[in-house]
């Protein structure tokens, strides 16, 4: 007897309904006919996707929990259809020592509703060997904060201790950013100046540097939030030359350009900034991109009210991306397979997350049920995240997540959140 049987599930728009048998948190069977189970749930022909995986979130726990914590962040994840998240290390203290890493695992195990992994930061290089043994999702480097020597030393050390580790890069050249910021600050405080203070060329330069280091050390790298056409071209070119490099785009860099800085001010302020129409990427580039990561980077509304130079960069993204993409599915601009590739399969493969990202026998029963016809207007006041703002505010969307399940347990049903004990995925 199974624990749960989901009947009348559609795994794709044009496929026949199937029944998913779930036992001990795993998908045990995918069959035409229902199997006997303690609980049977009729999904009435709704689409079931693998639970989404966000490889790039900032849950701010510990140290910045007035912005977000593991409970509210993972509730936002569940609300948005995510069942696994990889958290970034720029907390207080930063997650860059074995001690802070172990502490953050404990926080996640106590507070997270969804499964999670942790990226580690690069601080004192002497910690790298032990950190690599603790199975971080990656070593995360903010290139805008490191000089070239330190960056090279970090690549060398990480590659030496474990050449299978992945290095994820925030690619902006620090020197160019500082130089242009100084110039633009003199121009006033018009929000659009922020985009010019961190110009496309700062990202392109950092992408080139990252690629040459990856080549030199035969090191696997992943570029976070790629925001310009030229960076993506460089990455594609490197991939074609056999360099082990992958790309990620955020929902805001995919759907918005720098005009939105004028419209939404600091609510659209992020690093890297939104790009002008010439440089920015859009849906046409999706086939060349490996992952959509939300870069869920919550701040308080109060902090966002500062002027453009002082307000912190970052927008919350977990609760909007699936609806934004399903709207495009309804408009026939993309397919459900694109969502699966960018938010389930590639995240699982690139970050080596076991048993996740696919609906097939033996995988974790992580799923999101979507209603392709359900419509709403994006309203940040309804977010589970503590960050109640969004550059997508007021947008009409068609297609929404209506149920999220982590290892066979319902964590979200029609927007309501239910308790669960998230696990460390590695
Ligand atoms: O916009 C951003 N916000 N970019 C980053 O690289 C950091 C992030 C944050 O932590 O707020
Ligand atoms: Zn970043
Ligand atoms: Zn980030």
XYZ file of C-alpha atoms and ligand atoms in Angstrom:
439
model
C 0.000 0.000 0.000
C 1.414 3.394 -1.069
C 1.489 6.472 1.178
C -0.029 8.648 -1.523
C -1.380 8.338 -5.030
C -1.806 11.425 -7.201
C -4.336 10.676 -9.922
C -5.181 12.571 -13.128
C -1.781 14.267 -13.334
C -0.595 15.707 -16.619
C 3.183 15.812 -16.967
C 2.978 17.962 -20.086
C 0.344 20.009 -21.903
C -0.354 17.444 -24.599
C 0.292 14.212 -22.687
C -2.259 11.757 -21.241
C -3.126 11.740 -17.544
C -1.033 9.476 -15.305
C -1.034 8.383 -11.654
C 1.989 9.011 -9.466
C 2.554 6.568 -6.622
C 4.504 7.959 -3.666
C 6.121 6.002 -0.849
C 8.586 7.216 1.792
C 8.926 10.561 0.050
C 9.957 9.008 -3.285
C 8.177 8.542 -6.601
C 7.648 4.784 -6.656
C 5.540 4.422 -9.785
C 4.167 6.308 -12.770
C 1.190 4.375 -14.127
C -1.935 4.736 -16.208
C -4.159 3.382 -13.464
C -4.292 4.349 -9.774
C -2.632 2.174 -7.151
C -3.966 1.544 -3.666
C -2.762 4.210 -1.247
C -3.483 5.598 2.218
C -4.376 8.892 0.578
C -5.537 9.476 -3.005
C -5.551 12.976 -4.413
C -7.323 13.823 -7.672
C -5.463 16.581 -9.522
C -8.195 16.813 -12.180
C -5.884 17.000 -15.173
C -3.682 19.760 -13.819
C -0.038 19.985 -14.883
C 2.524 18.532 -12.468
C 6.107 19.755 -12.833
C 9.187 18.661 -10.899
C 9.569 20.932 -7.856
C 11.534 23.993 -8.910
C 15.135 24.382 -7.756
C 16.481 27.873 -7.137
C 20.270 27.782 -7.205
C 20.515 31.409 -6.063
C 18.700 32.737 -2.971
C 19.704 35.013 -0.090
C 17.802 33.988 3.050
C 19.781 36.419 5.279
C 19.921 33.961 8.160
C 21.901 34.430 10.405
C 22.496 38.085 11.088
C 20.128 39.898 8.754
C 16.847 38.298 9.717
C 15.009 41.632 9.702
C 15.211 41.271 5.872
C 14.349 37.550 5.670
C 14.983 34.351 7.589
C 15.051 30.702 6.661
C 11.390 30.291 7.655
C 10.003 33.228 5.650
C 12.396 32.657 2.748
C 11.478 28.988 2.471
C 7.772 29.863 2.785
C 8.235 32.190 -0.187
C 9.951 29.315 -1.990
C 7.065 26.931 -1.286
C 4.533 29.571 -2.356
C 6.380 29.987 -5.647
C 6.605 26.273 -6.442
C 10.204 25.738 -5.293
C 11.145 22.607 -3.375
C 14.924 23.112 -3.174
C 16.996 26.259 -2.734
C 20.732 26.934 -2.636
C 21.461 29.756 -0.206
C 24.187 32.365 -0.684
C 26.937 32.991 1.881
C 26.717 36.781 2.380
C 25.076 36.576 5.782
C 26.453 37.887 9.095
C 28.754 36.173 9.825
C 29.498 35.121 6.244
C 29.323 31.392 5.517
C 33.018 30.991 4.816
C 34.333 28.812 7.637
C 33.512 25.225 8.635
C 31.929 26.556 11.829
C 29.583 29.044 10.133
C 28.727 26.420 7.502
C 27.722 23.876 10.137
C 25.746 26.550 12.004
C 23.825 27.462 8.858
C 22.955 23.826 8.196
C 21.445 23.729 11.687
C 19.428 26.894 10.995
C 18.106 25.383 7.764
C 17.258 22.080 9.415
C 15.344 23.928 12.101
C 13.540 26.523 10.004
C 13.422 25.509 6.344
C 10.194 24.170 4.841
C 11.959 23.166 1.635
C 15.157 21.233 1.029
C 18.319 23.281 0.810
C 22.008 23.397 0.014
C 24.510 26.102 0.855
C 27.043 27.993 -1.210
C 30.153 28.963 0.731
C 32.077 32.198 0.501
C 35.805 32.538 0.071
C 37.455 34.223 3.030
C 40.571 32.789 4.651
C 41.967 30.336 2.077
C 43.112 27.974 4.820
C 39.458 26.956 5.368
C 38.909 25.811 1.797
C 40.065 22.231 2.207
C 37.763 21.479 5.125
C 34.893 23.442 3.560
C 35.159 21.358 0.378
C 34.656 18.213 2.469
C 31.429 19.619 3.958
C 29.763 19.506 0.523
C 28.944 23.100 -0.308
C 26.818 23.686 -3.414
C 29.698 25.813 -4.698
C 32.367 28.292 -3.724
C 30.813 31.693 -4.404
C 33.034 34.584 -5.358
C 31.911 38.207 -5.666
C 34.439 39.343 -8.283
C 33.619 43.004 -7.573
C 34.992 42.561 -4.048
C 38.266 40.714 -4.809
C 41.489 41.912 -6.410
C 42.981 39.810 -9.201
C 45.698 38.192 -7.071
C 43.254 37.030 -4.409
C 40.910 35.789 -7.127
C 43.679 33.760 -8.778
C 44.804 32.356 -5.424
C 41.222 31.299 -4.648
C 40.876 29.500 -8.003
C 44.206 27.783 -7.509
C 43.407 26.646 -3.965
C 39.864 25.436 -4.658
C 41.026 23.539 -7.726
C 43.903 21.983 -5.791
C 41.762 20.669 -2.899
C 38.920 19.337 -5.070
C 38.819 19.881 -8.791
C 35.168 18.748 -8.891
C 33.981 21.745 -6.834
C 32.152 24.391 -8.800
C 32.958 28.090 -8.462
C 29.992 30.425 -8.898
C 30.819 33.967 -9.886
C 29.184 37.332 -9.405
C 30.860 38.845 -12.436
C 31.440 42.575 -12.182
C 34.889 44.125 -12.355
C 35.450 46.035 -9.092
C 37.791 48.615 -10.531
C 35.447 49.585 -13.377
C 32.471 49.680 -11.013
C 34.276 51.995 -8.598
C 35.493 54.233 -11.407
C 32.076 54.640 -13.065
C 30.230 54.946 -9.745
C 32.370 57.899 -8.780
C 31.584 59.648 -12.076
C 27.841 58.925 -11.982
C 27.431 60.012 -8.356
C 28.394 63.512 -9.464
C 25.473 63.495 -11.908
C 22.832 63.403 -9.174
C 20.515 60.698 -7.911
C 18.279 59.794 -10.835
C 17.696 56.007 -10.498
C 18.759 55.360 -14.093
C 22.276 56.589 -13.241
C 22.717 53.410 -11.225
C 22.727 51.340 -14.427
C 25.512 53.524 -15.800
C 27.519 53.312 -12.574
C 27.917 49.565 -13.084
C 28.146 49.417 -16.870
C 27.894 46.382 -19.141
C 31.641 46.514 -19.745
C 32.289 45.822 -16.031
C 30.401 42.552 -16.375
C 31.965 41.664 -19.726
C 35.480 42.237 -18.343
C 34.769 40.023 -15.323
C 33.251 37.299 -17.506
C 36.402 37.307 -19.659
C 38.596 37.101 -16.552
C 36.505 34.281 -15.091
C 36.680 32.315 -18.333
C 40.452 32.647 -18.595
C 40.872 31.431 -15.006
C 38.539 28.498 -15.700
C 40.642 27.627 -18.730
C 43.937 28.001 -16.877
C 42.917 25.764 -13.960
C 40.510 23.484 -15.853
C 37.984 24.634 -13.270
C 34.202 24.316 -13.512
C 32.561 27.765 -13.184
C 29.004 29.073 -13.169
C 28.125 32.696 -13.881
C 25.317 34.057 -11.718
C 22.820 36.585 -13.115
C 24.265 37.167 -16.593
C 22.779 40.458 -17.752
C 24.256 41.416 -21.120
C 24.215 39.981 -24.638
C 27.983 40.218 -24.937
C 28.639 38.265 -21.682
C 26.352 35.489 -22.866
C 28.148 35.447 -26.220
C 31.504 35.081 -24.431
C 30.136 32.234 -22.317
C 28.706 30.463 -25.360
C 32.025 30.852 -27.140
C 33.868 29.369 -24.129
C 31.422 26.449 -23.974
C 32.079 25.757 -27.641
C 35.801 25.646 -26.902
C 35.201 22.965 -24.248
C 35.536 25.179 -21.170
C 33.336 23.959 -18.310
C 31.157 27.028 -17.827
C 27.429 27.574 -17.348
C 25.137 30.598 -17.258
C 22.239 31.812 -15.149
C 19.760 34.616 -15.688
C 17.414 36.231 -13.175
C 13.731 36.907 -13.900
C 14.355 40.662 -13.680
C 17.242 40.626 -16.152
C 15.160 38.431 -18.449
C 11.962 40.479 -18.436
C 12.987 44.041 -17.594
C 15.313 46.714 -18.895
C 16.725 49.843 -17.270
C 13.554 51.834 -18.020
C 12.128 50.000 -15.001
C 14.610 51.805 -12.761
C 12.758 54.977 -13.696
C 9.396 53.334 -13.054
C 10.181 51.462 -9.824
C 13.253 53.293 -8.470
C 15.099 51.269 -5.851
C 12.564 48.450 -6.049
C 14.272 47.621 -9.339
C 17.807 48.280 -8.047
C 20.017 45.194 -8.247
C 23.593 44.187 -8.919
C 24.287 43.811 -11.741
C 21.833 46.545 -12.711
C 19.087 46.248 -15.298
C 20.529 46.943 -18.743
C 19.385 49.268 -21.503
C 17.479 47.903 -24.484
C 20.628 47.484 -26.550
C 22.442 45.290 -24.049
C 19.709 43.479 -22.166
C 18.755 39.855 -22.693
C 15.222 38.648 -23.344
C 13.200 35.510 -24.021
C 14.839 35.045 -27.435
C 18.093 34.220 -25.650
C 16.580 31.588 -23.358
C 17.714 28.612 -25.481
C 21.338 29.680 -24.899
C 20.988 30.045 -21.125
C 21.469 27.127 -18.714
C 19.576 28.143 -15.580
C 17.051 30.676 -14.305
C 18.032 31.623 -10.748
C 15.869 34.190 -9.023
C 18.668 35.861 -7.001
C 15.943 36.293 -4.356
C 17.659 39.161 -2.498
C 15.214 40.621 0.028
C 15.594 43.943 1.828
C 13.144 45.955 3.911
C 10.960 48.628 2.339
C 12.532 51.117 4.725
C 16.013 50.307 3.410
C 14.733 50.628 -0.146
C 13.458 54.141 0.617
C 17.011 55.501 0.871
C 18.342 57.379 -2.179
C 19.544 55.398 -5.203
C 23.195 55.417 -4.065
C 22.497 54.250 -0.510
C 19.595 51.799 -0.867
C 20.739 48.151 -0.929
C 20.560 46.289 -4.250
C 18.346 43.236 -4.653
C 14.776 42.131 -5.333
C 12.753 39.168 -4.093
C 11.960 36.714 -6.879
C 10.742 33.389 -5.541
C 7.031 34.156 -5.607
C 6.733 35.570 -9.110
C 8.931 33.650 -11.533
C 6.687 30.647 -12.154
C 3.647 32.808 -12.918
C 5.721 35.032 -15.186
C 6.915 32.013 -17.144
C 3.529 30.262 -17.237
C 2.103 33.461 -18.703
C 4.644 33.072 -21.523
C 3.654 29.406 -21.884
C 0.045 30.512 -22.320
C 1.202 33.016 -24.927
C 3.063 30.151 -26.679
C 6.355 32.045 -26.377
C 7.991 29.206 -24.420
C 7.074 25.627 -23.499
C 6.803 23.782 -20.200
C 9.977 21.970 -21.256
C 11.860 25.269 -21.046
C 10.701 25.706 -17.450
C 11.767 22.147 -16.619
C 15.169 22.550 -18.249
C 15.974 25.937 -16.685
C 14.482 25.510 -13.219
C 14.579 21.764 -12.518
C 16.828 19.608 -14.686
C 19.845 21.851 -15.260
C 19.968 23.103 -11.651
C 19.970 19.482 -10.473
C 22.652 18.431 -12.982
C 24.936 21.475 -12.772
C 24.912 21.596 -8.968
C 24.844 17.783 -8.613
C 21.748 17.710 -6.398
C 20.853 14.060 -5.812
C 17.359 12.686 -6.595
C 15.861 16.013 -7.642
C 14.777 17.894 -10.744
C 12.915 15.104 -12.563
C 9.613 13.292 -12.238
C 10.687 9.708 -12.653
C 10.683 6.553 -10.591
C 13.154 6.664 -7.709
C 13.360 10.461 -7.546
C 12.270 12.505 -4.529
C 8.531 13.271 -4.679
C 9.179 17.016 -5.115
C 6.477 18.537 -7.255
C 4.591 21.664 -8.114
C 1.048 21.506 -9.426
C 0.160 24.386 -11.706
C -3.134 25.764 -12.870
C -2.500 27.190 -16.323
C -5.797 29.071 -16.338
C -5.598 30.766 -12.953
C -4.991 34.500 -13.209
C -3.862 37.149 -10.777
C -2.275 40.557 -10.487
C 1.162 40.501 -8.855
C 0.782 42.034 -5.422
C 3.862 42.114 -3.171
C 1.632 42.697 -0.101
C 0.652 39.033 -0.391
C 4.269 37.740 -0.442
C 5.335 35.268 2.245
C 8.774 36.879 1.942
C 9.479 39.725 4.335
C 10.365 41.819 1.260
C 7.037 43.288 0.183
C 8.099 44.909 -3.090
C 8.637 43.801 -6.663
C 9.486 45.374 -10.008
C 6.705 43.135 -11.371
C 4.058 44.723 -9.133
C 0.732 45.248 -10.893
C 1.434 42.816 -13.737
C -1.390 40.513 -14.864
C -0.271 36.891 -14.998
C -2.053 33.770 -16.236
C -0.846 30.430 -14.838
C -0.003 29.881 -11.171
C 1.427 27.275 -8.812
C -1.426 25.888 -6.710
C 0.285 23.108 -4.756
C 3.888 22.386 -3.763
C 5.043 19.067 -2.397
C 8.424 18.303 -0.818
C 9.268 14.591 -0.589
C 5.572 13.729 -0.712
C 4.499 16.275 1.881
C 2.272 19.209 0.921
C 3.977 22.480 1.900
C 1.720 24.802 -0.095
C -1.897 24.350 -1.093
C -3.782 27.222 -2.786
C -1.363 29.714 -1.269
C -1.584 28.289 2.253
C 1.738 27.216 3.776
C 2.164 24.065 5.861
C 4.951 23.064 8.226
C 7.692 20.749 7.040
C 11.237 19.824 7.944
C 13.505 20.698 5.038
C 16.669 18.644 4.622
C 20.213 19.438 3.575
C 20.426 18.006 0.061
C 24.084 16.982 -0.172
O 21.402 42.747 -6.165
C 22.115 42.041 -5.465
N 21.782 41.749 -4.200
N 23.254 41.577 -5.965
C 24.143 40.935 -5.194
O 25.159 40.498 -5.709
C 23.928 40.789 -3.751
C 22.493 40.761 -3.466
C 22.193 40.879 -1.995
O 22.742 40.081 -1.210
O 21.382 41.712 -1.619
Zn 25.457 38.534 -7.322
Zn 22.790 37.075 -5.331
